[in-house]
Each structure stands twice: as structure tokens, then as C-alpha cells.
Amino acid sequence: MSVVLAEILRAGAVESRHTGAFAVADTDGRIVLCGGDPERAIYPRSAIKALQAIPLVVSGAADRFGLTQAELALACASHAGTPAHAAGAAAMLLRAGRDAGCLECGTHWPSSSTAARALAAAGEQPSALHNNCSGKHAGFICTAVAAGRDPAGYVRPEHKTMREVTDAVAAVTGTDLAAQIPGTDGCSIPTYRIQLGRLAAGFARFGTGLDLPQGFADAARRLREAVAANPSMLAGTGRFDTVVTEALGTAAFVKVGAEGVYCGALPTLGLGFALKCDDGAARAAEAATAALLRHFLGQHAVLDRLAAPALTNWNGLEVGRIRPCLV
Amino acid sequence: MSVVLAEILRAGAVESRHTGAFAVADTDGRIVLCGGDPERAIYPRSAIKALQAIPLVVSGAADRFGLTQAELALACASHAGTPAHAAGAAAMLLRAGRDAGCLECGTHWPSSSTAARALAAAGEQPSALHNNCSGKHAGFICTAVAAGRDPAGYVRPEHKTMREVTDAVAAVTGTDLAAQIPGTDGCSIPTYRIQLGRLAAGFARFGTGLDLPQGFADAARRLREAVAANPSMLAGTGRFDTVVTEALGTAAFVKVGAEGVYCGALPTLGLGFALKCDDGAARAAEAATAALLRHFLGQHAVLDRLAAPALTNWNGLEVGRIRPCLV
């Protein structure tokens, strides 16, 4: 069961169409708005990085290693692979007495094509530090090292640090993940299927601290404040998550996941949301998320632009537009 | 009305799903297989570049300027922007006494990220020659110059050369385009909506020469042979259209269009096809096209791989698979 999330218009005609499902919930798990089936289980992928970063703070690892606000934000990020992002991940590892050789996320060219070309123009090759997940992985390594554990193999579901990460996600979303055989994410950590409504309720808790143990609530607040203070670390200049965070600050938390996922929180309203585009398209998930934020937070020039972006061609001519359809 | 074209599997679960429509037709326009509505009108985008190249040959421009087989293939291409592609487009323009300054397609970094990084590493910037459509545009300019016309403004629907191009598409697909207000394509030329079944029948004619004026039939044959002899000019090393053409030669003609479109011909069977993924995803259009080719042409190792490609992550681990669902 799906609803239309967004349409792609060219010369006024619908050229393409994206369907999906979404849920908005409060901290008790009450669905206040949905499209499609809120019980649909999805792989949230990177959209729950902030939940996966909770053990880094709760365990005391972040304080022990003196992680900065920017580094905490990077632990929640799918970053563009700019020099600042790569340096941030390297600094986190250095604080734990480790280096990029410990990263098990794999290597790819920076997600930002501009950053990738700049790296190539400098005659360099990418390292695991450029992987968009390197901050999250550096956080896992800090968590393991602070607990006196060998971080090797931390990406495996059964590694003690990854078990803590999975337990935190399970606790915040109220989902039993112990018996589930996970998928493997792009960066090799496990990814578990979770219902949209439970993800939404989990992010309502993450955004408010309500219905969470005090340590979790404090960690969530620190992570949200770190991201709000360092929007460019969450994604990168001009990217959706960064632009929304720059515009809304602590009034919203948004995070993209691969395959058309968005999760986030509306702390001032006590709500969380989760959204999945059936076909995995980021453009539709972004437009729909902007429309959802606008629906709940009211008009905002940045959200207006992100909800219905103009489509321009290689000569800069406007040839069409994205039209959000979910609210 | 749509059907499922392909599913994205992760750990055996369906993570994402792509719907769409397709039609397979003979030269008389009889639908021999379809999914969804064969009368659905779509923007074929770049999938009809080979039809748009017919006037280049029919008009005598290709012979007058002595275009090579590789250059004729490039006129049908959405290319990767490698040095060979850019040089090919420059050579076509030079034959007509023109240069890249005449191109009206706009500039973008090479579609191939490898080619883009190589250009950046050489300290260079892209030009309109790197635009994936530069070969098609060079063909339009050759056509205009051979006819003694100023090519300036050739991208506009009312330019005489573009009118000939549109008339050729209309004739081959049996579609009246004169009254339609077109959309604008990524490279600024007009793009007209055409029914899937008519596109399929048009490509059946393109693939066989049947039901076409003799000049058109000869031009179609020359273009198909040029592409089959130069698969790397059609797209680029490792790209779907090039890989299929390398594997099947003149037994199939396939061409991608933006927003999840494929058109093509199965000359030995007298059939053509057109396919549109609702959400515009290339990965689903490719898998579905490979499955369609296999359905009609029989098992082939290359088609097996392209129809159900393994999905690997940044560590090279297989994390999932694409499953075609249309046949």
C-alpha cells in the first residue's frame, strides 16, 4: 500500500512519478499522520545514524576522548567527503589512538562530485576517510576503544560494540531486533528492518528525550545540538540535510538514508517521522520530507524551495519541476 | 496502469520496487507483448537519438562531409564524455567547418565519473564537447550546414533542421507531432510525448527498414551498422548500451533515455520495443530491458548478468541483487 509522494513535471506533463509510504508519530507511538502502511518494515539504512551514535555518548567514550561538537555531528553524518569531513573522521580516530587503518567501511570517491574532482586534481586517491560513513565508523571505534575492546570486526552484528548499537536502536524504536537476520549496509554494518511507525515514534523520543532512559535522553540532546551547531558536518554544503538544518536549527532533525529513506524529529511538536520512497529515489524522498516539514512547521522559504525544486537543464533553462503530493 | 519492472533485494527482502510500462510491437504496430498501457504517451528523451539522426544520413550530409562509422554512431549516442567521445564530436564539427562554439547543448562534466576525474586531474574544464549529447548536436549542425543553413538556433523546434528531425521521428513512429507543444530536453532540444506502442513499432521499422521510405530504410541500416561496429561510441566502456551492443551486435539495438526510458529493435525478429520506468530509474529500466531481450533472443551470459546484477557494497561484499519482474 503506497501513496504518491512526488511527481516530476516537464512542460506541465507528468514525466515520472514516485510512490511510497510515511508515518508521523508521537513518543507514545500514536500515528498522527500517515500515507501508506505505517506498519511497513523498511531498512532505514543511514537514516538512523543518530540513534546508532547514542552509545558513543552514553558510554562516556565521547567525553573520555573529548570529542568536539563537530565530531559528534560527523558521527551522525552521511557526508560529502570534503577535506573537512575526512579530517574530522581522522581527528576522531586519533583521539582514540587509532587511524584510518581501523576503518572497516570501505573506500569510495567523495559523494560530492566537486570534492571528488578536487581530490583527483590534487593527484590524490580516496581513502576510507572519504567514505560518507567514516564519521559513524570512527564513532564506533571510539566506543569500542573506550570500553577497552579491540575494535577489529566492529562491523559484524555480533561484535560487542555493534550489539550495543543495535540494542540502542531497538530500545529507542521499541523494536525487537535480536531475532532478525539483518541485511548488510553499504558500509558493511548490519541494517535491520523496522516499521515506519516505530521509526517515527523512535525519532519523536530522540527529538524530545521523552520515554527514554535519562542517559539516552541526554545523549540525544547532545547529538541534536551538535548537529544543529554544525549543519555542514551532517551532509555538506548545499545538500538537503545541511540546508534544512541551517534553516531550522533545533526545530527539526532530518537524516537521509539510502534507497529513498528519511527519518527525523520535530522536537517542538513532540513528533517524529519516517518516510520510504518505494523506488529508492532521493529526489522524491527529499521533496516529500520538505513538504512534510512545511505541513507541520508552517511556511518557510527554504522548505518551499526544497519541496518543489525547479528542474533546469545544461543551459540553465527551467524545463520542469518536482511536485510533492503527500500532504 | 503499471506493472512491476524490477525489485531491489537486500538479504532476500524486497528493499525497493520499480513499476512501469512497456510495449513490444511489429512494424505494423501490432503489440506482441506489453505490460501496463501500450497507449501511454511518454517523453522518450534520448532513447530516440537514432531516429533523430536519420536526416543526417537521408539529407546526404553524412556523405558530403565524409562522416566515419564511429561518427555516425556518436550521432546516436549518450556518451560518457571520454576524450574519444569529445574528439569525435569535435571532428564531426570540423568536417562541417565549424567548432564547439556552435554547440547549443550546454556544458557538463563527463557523465563517466572516471572521465570527469581524469579531466580534473589534467587541470582541464569540460566544454560542450563533453556533454553526453554532443555527437547528436554535431550531427544536427552537419545537417544544417550541408543544407546551406545557418545552424544557429538549431535546438529550437521551429528551426528548419529541427523540423526535419521532428518530422523524421513523426514519420517513423506514425505519430502526429505537429500540434504538440514539446517539453525541453536536458540538451535544450524539444522532446515530444509519443505512445509506447508507437515507439515500439517505430523501432521495429528502424530495425528492419520495413514500412519506411527507401531513403529512411537505408539510413536506418547505416546507423545500426555504424553503432554495431562502434559500441563504445554509443555510450562508453562498461555502460549498458555498449555492453549489450558488444554482446549482440546487429541482433539488437538498444538506447537509453533519461527518466527510465529504453527503446530498441530486435531486427532478426522484426520487432521493436519501448519501456518506461515510472520513477525514472535507470537501474530498473536496464534490468527490465535485459530481461526483455533475453525473453525474445534467448539465454545469453551477458543478458543474464545485466538482467539480475549483483549489488555489492564498498567492501565488495554482495549485499543484494536486482530482480527483473516483467517477463
PDB file of C-alpha atoms in Angstrom, chain A residues 140-242:
ATOM      1  CA  PHE A 140      32.059   3.018  16.671  1.00  0.00           C
ATOM      2  CA  ILE A 141      35.832   2.675  17.006  1.00  0.00           C
ATOM      3  CA  CYS A 142      35.944   5.335  19.750  1.00  0.00           C
ATOM      4  CA  THR A 143      33.145   3.486  21.568  1.00  0.00           C
ATOM      5  CA  ALA A 144      34.996   0.173  21.357  1.00  0.00           C
ATOM      6  CA  VAL A 145      38.387   1.566  22.380  1.00  0.00           C
ATOM      7  CA  ALA A 146      36.933   3.494  25.340  1.00  0.00           C
ATOM      8  CA  ALA A 147      35.432   0.218  26.572  1.00  0.00           C
ATOM      9  CA  GLY A 148      38.844  -1.434  26.365  1.00  0.00           C
ATOM     10  CA  ARG A 149      37.808  -3.576  23.395  1.00  0.00           C
ATOM     11  CA  ASP A 150      39.653  -4.421  20.209  1.00  0.00           C
ATOM     12  CA  PRO A 151      37.637  -2.584  17.548  1.00  0.00           C
ATOM     13  CA  ALA A 152      38.595  -5.115  14.860  1.00  0.00           C
ATOM     14  CA  GLY A 153      35.470  -6.629  13.380  1.00  0.00           C
ATOM     15  CA  TYR A 154      33.239  -3.917  14.821  1.00  0.00           C
ATOM     16  CA  VAL A 155      31.042  -4.011  11.702  1.00  0.00           C
ATOM     17  CA  ARG A 156      29.897  -7.553  12.489  1.00  0.00           C
ATOM     18  CA  PRO A 157      26.479  -7.918  14.143  1.00  0.00           C
ATOM     19  CA  GLU A 158      27.971  -9.994  16.971  1.00  0.00           C
ATOM     20  CA  HIS A 159      30.778  -7.574  17.916  1.00  0.00           C
ATOM     21  CA  LYS A 160      30.035  -6.250  21.397  1.00  0.00           C
ATOM     22  CA  THR A 161      30.084  -2.615  20.266  1.00  0.00           C
ATOM     23  CA  MET A 162      27.756  -3.324  17.341  1.00  0.00           C
ATOM     24  CA  ARG A 163      25.467  -5.225  19.699  1.00  0.00           C
ATOM     25  CA  GLU A 164      25.282  -2.100  21.880  1.00  0.00           C
ATOM     26  CA  VAL A 165      24.485  -0.046  18.788  1.00  0.00           C
ATOM     27  CA  THR A 166      21.735  -2.440  17.731  1.00  0.00           C
ATOM     28  CA  ASP A 167      20.365  -2.566  21.287  1.00  0.00           C
ATOM     29  CA  ALA A 168      20.164   1.235  21.352  1.00  0.00           C
ATOM     30  CA  VAL A 169      18.221   1.292  18.070  1.00  0.00           C
ATOM     31  CA  ALA A 170      15.937  -1.460  19.358  1.00  0.00           C
ATOM     32  CA  ALA A 171      15.307   0.402  22.621  1.00  0.00           C
ATOM     33  CA  VAL A 172      14.595   3.780  21.055  1.00  0.00           C
ATOM     34  CA  THR A 173      12.287   2.368  18.362  1.00  0.00           C
ATOM     35  CA  GLY A 174      10.651  -0.210  20.614  1.00  0.00           C
ATOM     36  CA  THR A 175      11.517  -2.985  18.175  1.00  0.00           C
ATOM     37  CA  ASP A 176      12.881  -6.424  18.988  1.00  0.00           C
ATOM     38  CA  LEU A 177      15.821  -6.877  16.657  1.00  0.00           C
ATOM     39  CA  ALA A 178      17.519  -9.789  18.431  1.00  0.00           C
ATOM     40  CA  ALA A 179      15.958 -12.495  16.285  1.00  0.00           C
ATOM     41  CA  GLN A 180      16.158 -10.699  12.959  1.00  0.00           C
ATOM     42  CA  ILE A 181      18.745 -11.675  10.373  1.00  0.00           C
ATOM     43  CA  PRO A 182      19.987  -8.291   9.200  1.00  0.00           C
ATOM     44  CA  GLY A 183      20.922  -7.103   5.755  1.00  0.00           C
ATOM     45  CA  THR A 184      24.373  -5.686   5.148  1.00  0.00           C
ATOM     46  CA  ASP A 185      24.631  -1.954   4.588  1.00  0.00           C
ATOM     47  CA  GLY A 186      26.814  -0.172   2.046  1.00  0.00           C
ATOM     48  CA  CYS A 187      29.471   0.361   4.722  1.00  0.00           C
ATOM     49  CA  SER A 188      29.247  -3.291   5.874  1.00  0.00           C
ATOM     50  CA  ILE A 189      27.421  -2.793   9.191  1.00  0.00           C
ATOM     51  CA  PRO A 190      24.139  -4.657   9.727  1.00  0.00           C
ATOM     52  CA  THR A 191      20.873  -2.985   8.752  1.00  0.00           C
ATOM     53  CA  TYR A 192      17.631  -4.223  10.353  1.00  0.00           C
ATOM     54  CA  ARG A 193      14.092  -3.825   9.082  1.00  0.00           C
ATOM     55  CA  ILE A 194      11.935  -1.613  11.319  1.00  0.00           C
ATOM     56  CA  GLN A 195       8.336  -0.466  10.885  1.00  0.00           C
ATOM     57  CA  LEU A 196       7.816   3.100   9.705  1.00  0.00           C
ATOM     58  CA  GLY A 197       5.572   3.918  12.678  1.00  0.00           C
ATOM     59  CA  ARG A 198       8.148   2.627  15.158  1.00  0.00           C
ATOM     60  CA  LEU A 199      10.908   4.590  13.476  1.00  0.00           C
ATOM     61  CA  ALA A 200       8.716   7.694  13.662  1.00  0.00           C
ATOM     62  CA  ALA A 201       7.994   7.140  17.365  1.00  0.00           C
ATOM     63  CA  GLY A 202      11.698   6.487  17.988  1.00  0.00           C
ATOM     64  CA  PHE A 203      12.604   9.804  16.416  1.00  0.00           C
ATOM     65  CA  ALA A 204       9.876  11.547  18.440  1.00  0.00           C
ATOM     66  CA  ARG A 205      11.686  10.177  21.520  1.00  0.00           C
ATOM     67  CA  PHE A 206      15.085  11.125  20.101  1.00  0.00           C
ATOM     68  CA  GLY A 207      13.793  14.651  19.498  1.00  0.00           C
ATOM     69  CA  THR A 208      12.298  15.141  22.957  1.00  0.00           C
ATOM     70  CA  GLY A 209      14.021  12.725  25.301  1.00  0.00           C
ATOM     71  CA  LEU A 210      10.588  11.586  26.471  1.00  0.00           C
ATOM     72  CA  ASP A 211      10.140   7.881  27.154  1.00  0.00           C
ATOM     73  CA  LEU A 212      13.901   7.344  27.078  1.00  0.00           C
ATOM     74  CA  PRO A 213      16.272   6.477  29.942  1.00  0.00           C
ATOM     75  CA  GLN A 214      17.907   9.674  31.244  1.00  0.00           C
ATOM     76  CA  GLY A 215      21.300   8.772  29.749  1.00  0.00           C
ATOM     77  CA  PHE A 216      19.728   8.214  26.348  1.00  0.00           C
ATOM     78  CA  ALA A 217      17.755  11.450  26.606  1.00  0.00           C
ATOM     79  CA  ASP A 218      20.922  13.401  27.447  1.00  0.00           C
ATOM     80  CA  ALA A 219      22.828  11.739  24.612  1.00  0.00           C
ATOM     81  CA  ALA A 220      20.038  12.506  22.142  1.00  0.00           C
ATOM     82  CA  ARG A 221      20.000  16.162  23.190  1.00  0.00           C
ATOM     83  CA  ARG A 222      23.780  16.449  22.835  1.00  0.00           C
ATOM     84  CA  LEU A 223      23.700  14.844  19.386  1.00  0.00           C
ATOM     85  CA  ARG A 224      20.859  17.080  18.187  1.00  0.00           C
ATOM     86  CA  GLU A 225      22.597  20.189  19.487  1.00  0.00           C
ATOM     87  CA  ALA A 226      25.888  19.098  17.918  1.00  0.00           C
ATOM     88  CA  VAL A 227      24.215  18.639  14.535  1.00  0.00           C
ATOM     89  CA  ALA A 228      22.303  21.922  14.778  1.00  0.00           C
ATOM     90  CA  ALA A 229      25.560  23.730  15.571  1.00  0.00           C
ATOM     91  CA  ASN A 230      27.426  22.029  12.697  1.00  0.00           C
ATOM     92  CA  PRO A 231      24.994  21.541   9.816  1.00  0.00           C
ATOM     93  CA  SER A 232      27.759  21.209   7.237  1.00  0.00           C
ATOM     94  CA  MET A 233      29.152  18.176   9.057  1.00  0.00           C
ATOM     95  CA  LEU A 234      25.829  16.302   8.719  1.00  0.00           C
ATOM     96  CA  ALA A 235      25.975  16.189   4.905  1.00  0.00           C
ATOM     97  CA  GLY A 236      27.742  19.050   3.105  1.00  0.00           C
ATOM     98  CA  THR A 237      27.255  22.489   1.641  1.00  0.00           C
ATOM     99  CA  GLY A 238      24.096  22.686  -0.453  1.00  0.00           C
ATOM    100  CA  ARG A 239      22.919  19.189   0.498  1.00  0.00           C
ATOM    101  CA  PHE A 240      19.360  18.707   1.713  1.00  0.00           C
ATOM    102  CA  ASP A 241      20.090  17.712   5.321  1.00  0.00           C
ATOM    103  CA  THR A 242      22.575  20.537   5.757  1.00  0.00           C
TER     104      THR A 242
END
